[in-house]
Amino acid sequence: MKVNMSAGHGGVSGRFASLEEVAMEYAFIIRQQKERKAN
């Protein structure tokens, strides 16, 4: 689980912030699928 402590009105800004968030979501989903297949 990842907690973004800088979220909110003063959150992360920059060109790649939204892409990083999507990448973290995909990584979580892929990790869950791998764990499901392992069991």
PDB file of C-alpha atoms in Angstrom:
ATOM      1  CA  MET A   1       0.000   0.000   0.000  1.00  0.00           C
ATOM      2  CA  LYS A   2       1.289   3.435  -0.890  1.00  0.00           C
ATOM      3  CA  VAL A   3       0.239   6.542   0.980  1.00  0.00           C
ATOM      4  CA  ASN A   4       0.730   9.862  -0.770  1.00  0.00           C
ATOM      5  CA  MET A   5       1.398  12.252   2.093  1.00  0.00           C
ATOM      6  CA  SER A   6       1.738  15.227  -0.248  1.00  0.00           C
ATOM      7  CA  ALA A   7      -1.729  14.832  -1.755  1.00  0.00           C
ATOM      8  CA  GLY A   8      -4.314  17.562  -1.557  1.00  0.00           C
ATOM      9  CA  HIS A   9      -4.142  21.200  -2.496  1.00  0.00           C
ATOM     10  CA  GLY A  10      -0.383  21.326  -2.059  1.00  0.00           C
ATOM     11  CA  GLY A  11       0.149  17.970  -3.755  1.00  0.00           C
ATOM     12  CA  VAL A  12       2.775  16.797  -6.150  1.00  0.00           C
ATOM     13  CA  SER A  13       2.995  18.826  -9.304  1.00  0.00           C
ATOM     14  CA  GLY A  14       4.925  18.244 -12.439  1.00  0.00           C
ATOM     15  CA  ARG A  15       4.643  16.694 -15.835  1.00  0.00           C
ATOM     16  CA  PHE A  16       4.892  13.104 -14.694  1.00  0.00           C
ATOM     17  CA  ALA A  17       2.950  13.129 -11.418  1.00  0.00           C
ATOM     18  CA  SER A  18      -0.236  11.726 -12.947  1.00  0.00           C
ATOM     19  CA  LEU A  19       1.720   9.139 -14.920  1.00  0.00           C
ATOM     20  CA  GLU A  20       3.496   8.008 -11.770  1.00  0.00           C
ATOM     21  CA  GLU A  21       0.140   7.568 -10.033  1.00  0.00           C
ATOM     22  CA  VAL A  22      -1.184   5.417 -12.888  1.00  0.00           C
ATOM     23  CA  ALA A  23       2.031   3.374 -12.917  1.00  0.00           C
ATOM     24  CA  MET A  24       1.659   2.676  -9.192  1.00  0.00           C
ATOM     25  CA  GLU A  25      -1.922   1.497  -9.761  1.00  0.00           C
ATOM     26  CA  TYR A  26      -0.859  -0.836 -12.570  1.00  0.00           C
ATOM     27  CA  ALA A  27       2.003  -2.193 -10.472  1.00  0.00           C
ATOM     28  CA  PHE A  28      -0.416  -2.955  -7.653  1.00  0.00           C
ATOM     29  CA  ILE A  29      -2.814  -4.787  -9.985  1.00  0.00           C
ATOM     30  CA  ILE A  30      -0.024  -6.819 -11.585  1.00  0.00           C
ATOM     31  CA  ARG A  31       1.388  -7.739  -8.174  1.00  0.00           C
ATOM     32  CA  GLN A  32      -2.053  -8.922  -7.043  1.00  0.00           C
ATOM     33  CA  GLN A  33      -2.435 -11.078 -10.155  1.00  0.00           C
ATOM     34  CA  LYS A  34       0.985 -12.669  -9.629  1.00  0.00           C
ATOM     35  CA  GLU A  35       0.156 -13.476  -6.010  1.00  0.00           C
ATOM     36  CA  ARG A  36      -3.173 -14.983  -7.048  1.00  0.00           C
ATOM     37  CA  LYS A  37      -1.476 -17.235  -9.618  1.00  0.00           C
ATOM     38  CA  ALA A  38       1.158 -18.315  -7.071  1.00  0.00           C
ATOM     39  CA  ASN A  39      -1.492 -19.576  -4.657  1.00  0.00           C
TER      40      ASN A  39
END
